Amino acid sequence: MSLRVPTEQSFSSPLHHPRVATVIGRWLGVAVAVCFLTGLFSHLQQSGPGWLFIPTRPASLYRVTQGLHVLSGTMAVPLLLAKLWTVYPKLFARPPWPPSRKAAGMIVERLSILVLVSALALELFTGFLNTLQWYPWPFPFRQTHYALAWIIVGALLVHLAIKFPLITSHWRGTAADREASQGTGLSRRSMFRAVAGAGALVGIASVGQSAPVLGSIAVLAPRKPGIGPQGLPVNRTARDAGVTAVDADWRLTVRGPKQLEYSLDELRALPQNRSALPIACVEGWSQGARWEGVRIRDLLALCGAPMSSRVRVISMEQDGFYTTSELPPQFAADPLTLLALRLNGSDLDLDHGFPARIIAPNRPGVLQTKWVHRLEVLP
Ligand SMILES: Nc1nc2c(c(=O)[nH]1)N[C@H]1C(S)=C(S)[C@@H](COP(=O)(O)O)O[C@H]1N2
Ligand SMILES: [Mo]
């Protein structure tokens, strides 16, 4: 038996045709673009650069963008696999010999594809594991995820530029394309249906984590709507956060022009307001809930601070990524932003941040700080 290294021509299926790569590439391109833009929005919200004004409306904006982020990333996985299958015979194409400008171009192209594919595969894989709240690696997830996103965008632009002539000539199916697709085996149309079907299937199996109507079939969703204390999922329990029962000498401190201190009963005696707002976790799950508590703007007024103040929120949790957060002025002043004491009609469960937590519109879950015991008005 002789072993022969295959050449590009050894793969005769018409499904390796550039027209197939173009069609699947378009779908993957849409998924990557949606994922990138929504991810950028999430990153900017969390890093909060001073120059950026984030509106507080629509109140559910972040819920939608982050739901789309996780959905498009998840759906990109089968699309990427299909795209790779379509083009892998190219791996066996021999560079022209002797070395020429064409060969050099081919090497640059190969390198850009190597970077693109490895960065995208790593991004999608670690991103998906992150939705499962599994961090089996030593590097900081968010920074790495963000850096990889830019590498992907850069490599993708190079890839699109190199392939531009091929993409434009196969953007529409031509008679020659259809001719080339005649063959035995799976038809091109069946392949497109199968790939689109696989994308739709993983989408439907995960979208229920942010669209409760589909919650019951969300087998890929680690968090199911409605499941958790007070009918709301918990991201980090009090126990994991090292927060134990809160006793009677608990006080909320508000530090502004005046320094104020409130016991829980005193907070309950202040004017109470209601907000219907979602928790929208960066990991993709989200759910609306009914909150009740004291408006942050009322606390600003009570401590003599101007309405346009930035507020730092400090948790009783000692160490962890989310022990503090900041409310930019438009968030602190928004009438929907509460120091919530109640959820869905009863006192907060300890896991949801008892005795007091932040809830604000259009805000990533990571910034909805639980177990708040101190507010500081920033100069
Ligand atoms: N102090 C503190 N607040 C926190 C967290 C935390 O780990 N510590 N987790 C945040 C995250 S990631 C989310 S999604 C929401 C979830 O709120 P819930 O557990 O009440 O649903 O709380 C946020 N507030
Ligand atoms: Mo979260």
Tab-separated table of C-alpha atoms and ligand atoms in Angstrom:
chain	number	residue	atom	x	y	z
A	1	MET	CA	0.000	0.000	0.000
A	2	SER	CA	1.380	3.394	-0.873
A	3	LEU	CA	0.670	6.525	1.140
A	4	ARG	CA	0.218	9.606	-0.957
A	5	VAL	CA	-0.138	13.099	0.367
A	6	PRO	CA	-3.401	14.424	-1.065
A	7	THR	CA	-3.483	17.516	-3.216
A	8	GLU	CA	-6.251	20.075	-3.364
A	9	GLN	CA	-7.654	18.219	-6.358
A	10	SER	CA	-8.023	15.007	-4.322
A	11	PHE	CA	-11.143	16.522	-2.728
A	12	SER	CA	-13.679	16.320	-5.473
A	13	SER	CA	-16.928	17.211	-3.686
A	14	PRO	CA	-18.583	20.238	-5.311
A	15	LEU	CA	-19.318	21.383	-1.733
A	16	HIS	CA	-15.737	22.622	-1.482
A	17	HIS	CA	-16.593	25.207	-4.135
A	18	PRO	CA	-15.924	28.935	-3.480
A	19	ARG	CA	-19.630	29.658	-3.918
A	20	VAL	CA	-20.376	27.470	-0.854
A	21	ALA	CA	-17.579	29.154	1.089
A	22	THR	CA	-19.001	32.552	0.135
A	23	VAL	CA	-22.547	31.744	1.253
A	24	ILE	CA	-21.533	30.214	4.586
A	25	GLY	CA	-18.898	32.914	5.009
A	26	ARG	CA	-21.607	35.560	4.718
A	27	TRP	CA	-23.630	33.984	7.517
A	28	LEU	CA	-20.536	33.633	9.671
A	29	GLY	CA	-19.613	37.230	8.853
A	30	VAL	CA	-22.993	38.488	10.070
A	31	ALA	CA	-22.695	36.465	13.289
A	32	VAL	CA	-19.143	37.734	13.923
A	33	ALA	CA	-20.134	41.359	13.207
A	34	VAL	CA	-23.124	41.232	15.585
A	35	CYS	CA	-20.997	39.522	18.211
A	36	PHE	CA	-18.190	42.056	17.862
A	37	LEU	CA	-20.375	45.171	18.063
A	38	THR	CA	-22.461	43.943	20.989
A	39	GLY	CA	-19.268	42.806	22.734
A	40	LEU	CA	-17.709	46.214	22.247
A	41	PHE	CA	-20.784	47.812	23.807
A	42	SER	CA	-20.570	45.470	26.783
A	43	HIS	CA	-16.874	46.119	27.204
A	44	LEU	CA	-17.366	49.886	27.134
A	45	GLN	CA	-20.162	49.651	29.695
A	46	GLN	CA	-17.968	47.663	32.048
A	47	SER	CA	-14.789	49.658	31.603
A	48	GLY	CA	-16.719	52.945	31.673
A	49	PRO	CA	-14.295	55.320	29.952
A	50	GLY	CA	-14.984	58.894	31.014
A	51	TRP	CA	-15.558	60.172	27.449
A	52	LEU	CA	-18.415	57.808	26.814
A	53	PHE	CA	-21.990	58.785	27.640
A	54	ILE	CA	-24.133	55.699	28.141
A	55	PRO	CA	-27.872	56.422	28.028
A	56	THR	CA	-30.135	54.877	30.652
A	57	ARG	CA	-32.831	54.179	28.062
A	58	PRO	CA	-34.038	51.904	26.615
A	59	ALA	CA	-33.958	50.257	30.035
A	60	SER	CA	-33.586	46.794	28.489
A	61	LEU	CA	-30.991	47.762	25.878
A	62	TYR	CA	-28.180	45.830	27.531
A	63	ARG	CA	-30.445	42.846	27.960
A	64	VAL	CA	-30.992	42.790	24.189
A	65	THR	CA	-27.394	43.497	23.161
A	66	GLN	CA	-25.882	40.953	25.528
A	67	GLY	CA	-28.509	38.356	24.617
A	68	LEU	CA	-27.556	38.902	20.958
A	69	HIS	CA	-23.871	38.710	21.834
A	70	VAL	CA	-24.117	35.276	23.387
A	71	LEU	CA	-26.619	34.093	20.779
A	72	SER	CA	-24.530	35.166	17.781
A	73	GLY	CA	-21.369	33.718	19.348
A	74	THR	CA	-23.060	30.397	20.017
A	75	MET	CA	-24.555	30.217	16.526
A	76	ALA	CA	-21.174	31.051	15.006
A	77	VAL	CA	-19.747	27.742	16.262
A	78	PRO	CA	-21.521	25.427	13.761
A	79	LEU	CA	-21.086	28.061	11.028
A	80	LEU	CA	-17.335	28.165	11.638
A	81	LEU	CA	-17.107	24.372	11.577
A	82	ALA	CA	-19.022	24.234	8.280
A	83	LYS	CA	-16.877	26.964	6.764
A	84	LEU	CA	-13.692	25.176	7.788
A	85	TRP	CA	-14.939	21.924	6.297
A	86	THR	CA	-15.759	23.646	3.029
A	87	VAL	CA	-12.316	25.165	2.596
A	88	TYR	CA	-9.974	22.631	4.231
A	89	PRO	CA	-8.797	21.096	0.918
A	90	LYS	CA	-6.996	24.413	0.414
A	91	LEU	CA	-4.589	23.241	3.106
A	92	PHE	CA	-3.239	20.785	0.568
A	93	ALA	CA	-2.662	23.322	-2.175
A	94	ARG	CA	1.052	23.472	-3.006
A	95	PRO	CA	2.645	26.898	-3.088
A	96	PRO	CA	4.042	27.681	-6.535
A	97	TRP	CA	7.696	26.797	-6.995
A	98	PRO	CA	10.234	28.394	-7.501
A	99	PRO	CA	9.463	31.196	-4.982
A	100	SER	CA	7.737	34.135	-6.598
A	101	ARG	CA	5.580	37.074	-5.608
A	102	LYS	CA	2.592	34.812	-5.917
A	103	ALA	CA	4.090	32.303	-3.477
A	104	ALA	CA	4.875	35.091	-1.015
A	105	GLY	CA	1.289	36.329	-1.288
A	106	MET	CA	0.047	32.843	-0.602
A	107	ILE	CA	2.176	32.588	2.544
A	108	VAL	CA	0.834	35.904	3.854
A	109	GLU	CA	-2.674	34.695	3.135
A	110	ARG	CA	-2.049	31.402	4.950
A	111	LEU	CA	-0.643	33.200	7.973
A	112	SER	CA	-3.597	35.563	8.182
A	113	ILE	CA	-5.963	32.595	7.998
A	114	LEU	CA	-4.001	30.752	10.676
A	115	VAL	CA	-4.335	33.764	12.980
A	116	LEU	CA	-8.006	34.244	12.100
A	117	VAL	CA	-9.035	30.633	12.599
A	118	SER	CA	-7.097	30.044	15.798
A	119	ALA	CA	-8.203	33.327	17.389
A	120	LEU	CA	-11.823	32.803	16.382
A	121	ALA	CA	-11.890	29.190	17.560
A	122	LEU	CA	-10.335	30.161	20.899
A	123	GLU	CA	-12.687	33.120	21.276
A	124	LEU	CA	-15.834	31.123	20.579
A	125	PHE	CA	-14.742	28.168	22.687
A	126	THR	CA	-13.692	30.144	25.773
A	127	GLY	CA	-16.714	32.425	25.338
A	128	PHE	CA	-19.042	29.441	25.336
A	129	LEU	CA	-17.366	27.952	28.415
A	130	ASN	CA	-17.795	31.334	30.075
A	131	THR	CA	-21.560	31.190	29.555
A	132	LEU	CA	-21.361	27.949	31.533
A	133	GLN	CA	-19.510	29.896	34.251
A	134	TRP	CA	-16.553	27.617	33.809
A	135	TYR	CA	-13.129	29.225	33.859
A	136	PRO	CA	-10.621	26.385	33.446
A	137	TRP	CA	-7.742	28.742	32.593
A	138	PRO	CA	-5.440	31.037	34.536
A	139	PHE	CA	-5.782	34.186	32.406
A	140	PRO	CA	-8.322	36.970	33.030
A	141	PHE	CA	-11.273	36.205	30.793
A	142	ARG	CA	-12.567	39.650	29.916
A	143	GLN	CA	-9.240	41.218	28.890
A	144	THR	CA	-8.290	38.178	26.815
A	145	HIS	CA	-11.719	38.011	25.198
A	146	TYR	CA	-11.470	41.675	24.285
A	147	ALA	CA	-7.914	41.482	22.896
A	148	LEU	CA	-8.770	38.413	20.814
A	149	ALA	CA	-11.775	40.251	19.372
A	150	TRP	CA	-9.506	42.909	17.868
A	151	ILE	CA	-7.099	40.281	16.546
A	152	ILE	CA	-10.056	38.578	14.865
A	153	VAL	CA	-11.300	41.811	13.328
A	154	GLY	CA	-7.830	42.645	12.014
A	155	ALA	CA	-7.230	39.189	10.561
A	156	LEU	CA	-10.754	39.152	9.119
A	157	LEU	CA	-10.198	42.431	7.277
A	158	VAL	CA	-6.975	41.063	5.785
A	159	HIS	CA	-8.797	37.881	4.810
A	160	LEU	CA	-11.677	39.785	3.189
A	161	ALA	CA	-9.277	42.038	1.309
A	162	ILE	CA	-7.339	39.084	-0.079
A	163	LYS	CA	-10.481	37.167	-0.991
A	164	PHE	CA	-12.366	40.192	-2.291
A	165	PRO	CA	-12.194	39.188	-5.997
A	166	LEU	CA	-13.243	35.609	-5.193
A	167	ILE	CA	-16.081	36.756	-2.921
A	168	THR	CA	-17.469	39.236	-5.441
A	169	SER	CA	-17.360	36.719	-8.267
A	170	HIS	CA	-19.290	34.170	-6.174
A	171	TRP	CA	-21.574	36.615	-4.348
A	172	ARG	CA	-24.411	35.588	-6.662
A	173	GLY	CA	-24.716	32.016	-7.837
A	174	THR	CA	-23.890	31.816	-11.548
A	175	ALA	CA	-24.797	29.247	-14.151
A	176	ALA	CA	-21.183	28.027	-14.023
A	177	ASP	CA	-21.520	27.605	-10.243
A	178	ARG	CA	-24.628	25.531	-10.663
A	179	GLU	CA	-22.859	23.485	-13.299
A	180	ALA	CA	-19.985	22.862	-10.913
A	181	SER	CA	-22.367	21.808	-8.178
A	182	GLN	CA	-23.723	18.911	-10.212
A	183	GLY	CA	-22.361	15.762	-8.695
A	184	THR	CA	-23.209	12.830	-6.578
A	185	GLY	CA	-23.758	13.056	-2.856
A	186	LEU	CA	-25.238	15.845	-0.781
A	187	SER	CA	-26.566	18.690	-2.900
A	188	ARG	CA	-25.468	22.223	-2.249
A	189	ARG	CA	-28.975	23.211	-1.234
A	190	SER	CA	-29.142	20.364	1.306
A	191	MET	CA	-25.783	21.435	2.697
A	192	PHE	CA	-27.012	25.030	3.142
A	193	ARG	CA	-30.155	23.756	4.836
A	194	ALA	CA	-28.183	21.513	7.153
A	195	VAL	CA	-25.768	24.284	8.152
A	196	ALA	CA	-28.515	26.875	8.626
A	197	GLY	CA	-30.491	24.256	10.559
A	198	ALA	CA	-27.539	23.537	12.865
A	199	GLY	CA	-27.125	27.272	13.517
A	200	ALA	CA	-30.834	27.673	14.213
A	201	LEU	CA	-30.871	24.633	16.472
A	202	VAL	CA	-28.084	25.814	18.784
A	203	GLY	CA	-29.713	29.260	18.717
A	204	ILE	CA	-33.099	27.924	19.775
A	205	ALA	CA	-31.458	25.721	22.399
A	206	SER	CA	-29.805	28.720	24.041
A	207	VAL	CA	-31.953	31.812	23.393
A	208	GLY	CA	-34.350	30.801	26.184
A	209	GLN	CA	-31.838	32.023	28.757
A	210	SER	CA	-32.754	35.573	27.809
A	211	ALA	CA	-36.166	35.063	26.174
A	212	PRO	CA	-38.226	33.326	28.876
A	213	VAL	CA	-40.906	32.075	26.423
A	214	LEU	CA	-38.310	29.639	25.083
A	215	GLY	CA	-36.878	28.902	28.536
A	216	SER	CA	-38.219	25.365	28.735
A	217	ILE	CA	-36.347	24.192	25.616
A	218	ALA	CA	-33.106	26.018	26.408
A	219	VAL	CA	-31.011	22.881	26.898
A	220	LEU	CA	-27.767	24.778	26.209
A	221	ALA	CA	-28.618	27.456	28.778
A	222	PRO	CA	-27.025	26.956	32.180
A	223	ARG	CA	-29.508	29.378	33.805
A	224	LYS	CA	-33.202	28.842	33.317
A	225	PRO	CA	-35.646	31.682	33.740
A	226	GLY	CA	-37.738	31.460	36.874
A	227	ILE	CA	-35.404	29.065	38.667
A	228	GLY	CA	-33.787	30.413	41.821
A	229	PRO	CA	-34.816	32.097	45.059
A	230	GLN	CA	-37.775	34.469	44.503
A	231	GLY	CA	-38.092	33.093	40.973
A	232	LEU	CA	-34.850	34.683	39.768
A	233	PRO	CA	-31.526	32.929	39.015
A	234	VAL	CA	-28.537	33.745	41.213
A	235	ASN	CA	-25.154	34.343	39.700
A	236	ARG	CA	-22.993	34.267	42.822
A	237	THR	CA	-24.456	33.047	46.059
A	238	ALA	CA	-23.931	34.810	49.385
A	239	ARG	CA	-21.992	31.790	50.502
A	240	ASP	CA	-19.600	31.908	47.536
A	241	ALA	CA	-19.182	35.625	48.103
A	242	GLY	CA	-18.372	35.012	51.786
A	243	VAL	CA	-21.355	37.062	52.951
A	244	THR	CA	-23.066	35.520	55.959
A	245	ALA	CA	-26.267	36.471	57.739
A	246	VAL	CA	-26.691	40.183	58.301
A	247	ASP	CA	-27.374	41.203	61.887
A	248	ALA	CA	-29.338	44.005	63.552
A	249	ASP	CA	-26.427	46.436	63.717
A	250	TRP	CA	-26.093	46.496	59.926
A	251	ARG	CA	-25.979	50.101	58.670
A	252	LEU	CA	-25.925	51.709	55.252
A	253	THR	CA	-23.440	54.566	55.095
A	254	VAL	CA	-23.906	57.353	52.544
A	255	ARG	CA	-20.874	59.585	52.256
A	256	GLY	CA	-21.450	62.890	50.495
A	257	PRO	CA	-21.378	66.515	51.626
A	258	LYS	CA	-23.176	65.094	54.671
A	259	GLN	CA	-22.469	61.639	56.043
A	260	LEU	CA	-25.624	59.617	56.685
A	261	GLU	CA	-26.253	56.294	58.347
A	262	TYR	CA	-29.396	54.194	58.091
A	263	SER	CA	-30.494	51.005	59.761
A	264	LEU	CA	-32.583	48.699	57.600
A	265	ASP	CA	-35.781	49.901	59.305
A	266	GLU	CA	-34.811	53.513	58.663
A	267	LEU	CA	-34.257	52.730	54.979
A	268	ARG	CA	-37.677	51.088	54.853
A	269	ALA	CA	-39.167	54.240	56.343
A	270	LEU	CA	-37.837	56.408	53.479
A	271	PRO	CA	-40.085	56.859	50.404
A	272	GLN	CA	-40.179	53.525	48.548
A	273	ASN	CA	-40.319	53.288	44.752
A	274	ARG	CA	-40.855	50.485	42.293
A	275	SER	CA	-38.931	49.610	39.130
A	276	ALA	CA	-39.499	46.720	36.762
A	277	LEU	CA	-35.989	46.019	35.491
A	278	PRO	CA	-34.032	43.011	34.260
A	279	ILE	CA	-30.874	41.461	35.578
A	280	ALA	CA	-28.888	41.003	32.361
A	281	CYS	CA	-25.788	38.965	33.049
A	282	VAL	CA	-22.776	39.241	30.749
A	283	GLU	CA	-22.849	35.450	30.594
A	284	GLY	CA	-26.014	35.709	28.547
A	285	TRP	CA	-28.911	34.956	30.853
A	286	SER	CA	-31.353	37.694	31.703
A	287	GLN	CA	-34.683	38.033	33.410
A	288	GLY	CA	-37.010	40.852	34.312
A	289	ALA	CA	-38.062	41.365	37.928
A	290	ARG	CA	-40.027	43.762	40.128
A	291	TRP	CA	-37.865	45.747	42.527
A	292	GLU	CA	-38.761	48.062	45.373
A	293	GLY	CA	-36.531	50.365	47.377
A	294	VAL	CA	-35.066	53.827	47.766
A	295	ARG	CA	-34.137	55.938	44.753
A	296	ILE	CA	-30.444	56.774	44.611
A	297	ARG	CA	-31.417	60.326	43.596
A	298	ASP	CA	-33.369	60.668	46.867
A	299	LEU	CA	-30.291	59.598	48.826
A	300	LEU	CA	-28.222	62.154	46.871
A	301	ALA	CA	-30.686	64.870	47.869
A	302	LEU	CA	-30.695	63.730	51.511
A	303	CYS	CA	-26.916	63.944	51.811
A	304	GLY	CA	-26.832	67.327	50.093
A	305	ALA	CA	-25.110	66.165	46.892
A	306	PRO	CA	-25.933	67.630	43.468
A	307	MET	CA	-28.186	65.546	41.223
A	308	SER	CA	-25.360	65.202	38.691
A	309	SER	CA	-23.090	63.199	40.986
A	310	ARG	CA	-21.190	60.032	40.243
A	311	VAL	CA	-21.679	57.447	42.969
A	312	ARG	CA	-19.423	54.605	44.062
A	313	VAL	CA	-21.221	51.551	45.360
A	314	ILE	CA	-19.447	49.295	47.856
A	315	SER	CA	-20.489	45.777	48.815
A	316	MET	CA	-20.005	43.931	52.067
A	317	GLU	CA	-18.369	41.228	49.956
A	318	GLN	CA	-14.652	41.365	50.703
A	319	ASP	CA	-12.878	40.092	47.644
A	320	GLY	CA	-14.173	39.219	44.236
A	321	PHE	CA	-14.420	40.987	40.904
A	322	TYR	CA	-17.706	42.722	41.654
A	323	THR	CA	-17.327	44.154	45.136
A	324	THR	CA	-17.685	47.750	43.924
A	325	SER	CA	-19.238	49.556	40.984
A	326	GLU	CA	-19.832	53.108	39.875
A	327	LEU	CA	-23.043	54.811	38.874
A	328	PRO	CA	-22.319	57.514	36.272
A	329	PRO	CA	-24.331	60.729	36.964
A	330	GLN	CA	-27.157	59.935	34.521
A	331	PHE	CA	-27.593	56.529	36.190
A	332	ALA	CA	-27.510	57.889	39.750
A	333	ALA	CA	-30.095	60.541	38.849
A	334	ASP	CA	-32.410	58.192	36.953
A	335	PRO	CA	-35.754	57.684	38.731
A	336	LEU	CA	-35.601	53.944	37.982
A	337	THR	CA	-32.267	53.439	39.734
A	338	LEU	CA	-32.833	52.000	43.188
A	339	LEU	CA	-31.098	50.788	46.236
A	340	ALA	CA	-33.464	47.825	46.171
A	341	LEU	CA	-34.716	46.250	49.401
A	342	ARG	CA	-37.433	44.054	47.916
A	343	LEU	CA	-37.745	41.730	44.925
A	344	ASN	CA	-40.904	40.280	43.399
A	345	GLY	CA	-42.971	41.240	46.428
A	346	SER	CA	-40.801	40.179	49.374
A	347	ASP	CA	-37.576	41.168	51.136
A	348	LEU	CA	-34.453	40.370	49.104
A	349	ASP	CA	-33.166	36.856	49.550
A	350	LEU	CA	-29.624	36.801	50.976
A	351	ASP	CA	-28.471	35.392	47.614
A	352	HIS	CA	-29.999	38.350	45.777
A	353	GLY	CA	-28.130	40.849	47.913
A	354	PHE	CA	-30.026	41.251	51.209
A	355	PRO	CA	-30.353	43.719	52.796
A	356	ALA	CA	-29.766	46.115	49.867
A	357	ARG	CA	-28.562	46.001	46.267
A	358	ILE	CA	-28.292	48.249	43.249
A	359	ILE	CA	-30.668	47.900	40.337
A	360	ALA	CA	-30.413	50.320	37.415
A	361	PRO	CA	-31.681	50.401	33.813
A	362	ASN	CA	-29.518	49.425	30.797
A	363	ARG	CA	-26.738	48.053	32.955
A	364	PRO	CA	-24.699	44.828	32.854
A	365	GLY	CA	-25.507	42.380	35.672
A	366	VAL	CA	-21.929	42.595	36.944
A	367	LEU	CA	-22.581	46.217	37.909
A	368	GLN	CA	-25.837	45.507	39.806
A	369	THR	CA	-23.909	45.254	43.065
A	370	LYS	CA	-25.363	43.076	45.819
A	371	TRP	CA	-24.990	43.345	49.624
A	372	VAL	CA	-24.416	47.102	49.433
A	373	HIS	CA	-23.347	48.751	52.676
A	374	ARG	CA	-21.769	51.971	51.536
A	375	LEU	CA	-22.405	54.662	48.915
A	376	GLU	CA	-19.825	57.341	48.224
A	377	VAL	CA	-20.595	60.487	46.275
A	378	LEU	CA	-17.541	61.109	44.100
A	379	PRO	CA	-16.269	64.659	43.639
B	1	LIG	N1	-21.280	41.978	45.513
B	1	LIG	C1	-21.573	41.341	44.377
B	1	LIG	N2	-22.567	41.799	43.593
B	1	LIG	C2	-22.885	41.155	42.450
B	1	LIG	C3	-22.165	40.020	42.037
B	1	LIG	C4	-21.117	39.547	42.875
B	1	LIG	O1	-20.435	38.548	42.588
B	1	LIG	N3	-20.849	40.241	44.025
B	1	LIG	N4	-22.492	39.391	40.851
B	1	LIG	C5	-23.096	40.256	39.830
B	1	LIG	C6	-23.543	39.534	38.662
B	1	LIG	S1	-22.349	38.920	37.648
B	1	LIG	C7	-24.860	39.439	38.323
B	1	LIG	S2	-25.336	38.792	36.837
B	1	LIG	C8	-25.921	39.892	39.237
B	1	LIG	C9	-26.879	38.739	39.458
B	1	LIG	O2	-27.827	39.081	40.420
B	1	LIG	P1	-28.649	37.940	41.127
B	1	LIG	O3	-27.660	36.919	41.618
B	1	LIG	O4	-29.429	38.586	42.206
B	1	LIG	O5	-29.552	37.362	40.060
B	1	LIG	O6	-25.398	40.326	40.478
B	1	LIG	C10	-24.233	41.097	40.389
B	1	LIG	N5	-23.891	41.624	41.685
B	2	MO	MO	-23.319	38.390	35.707
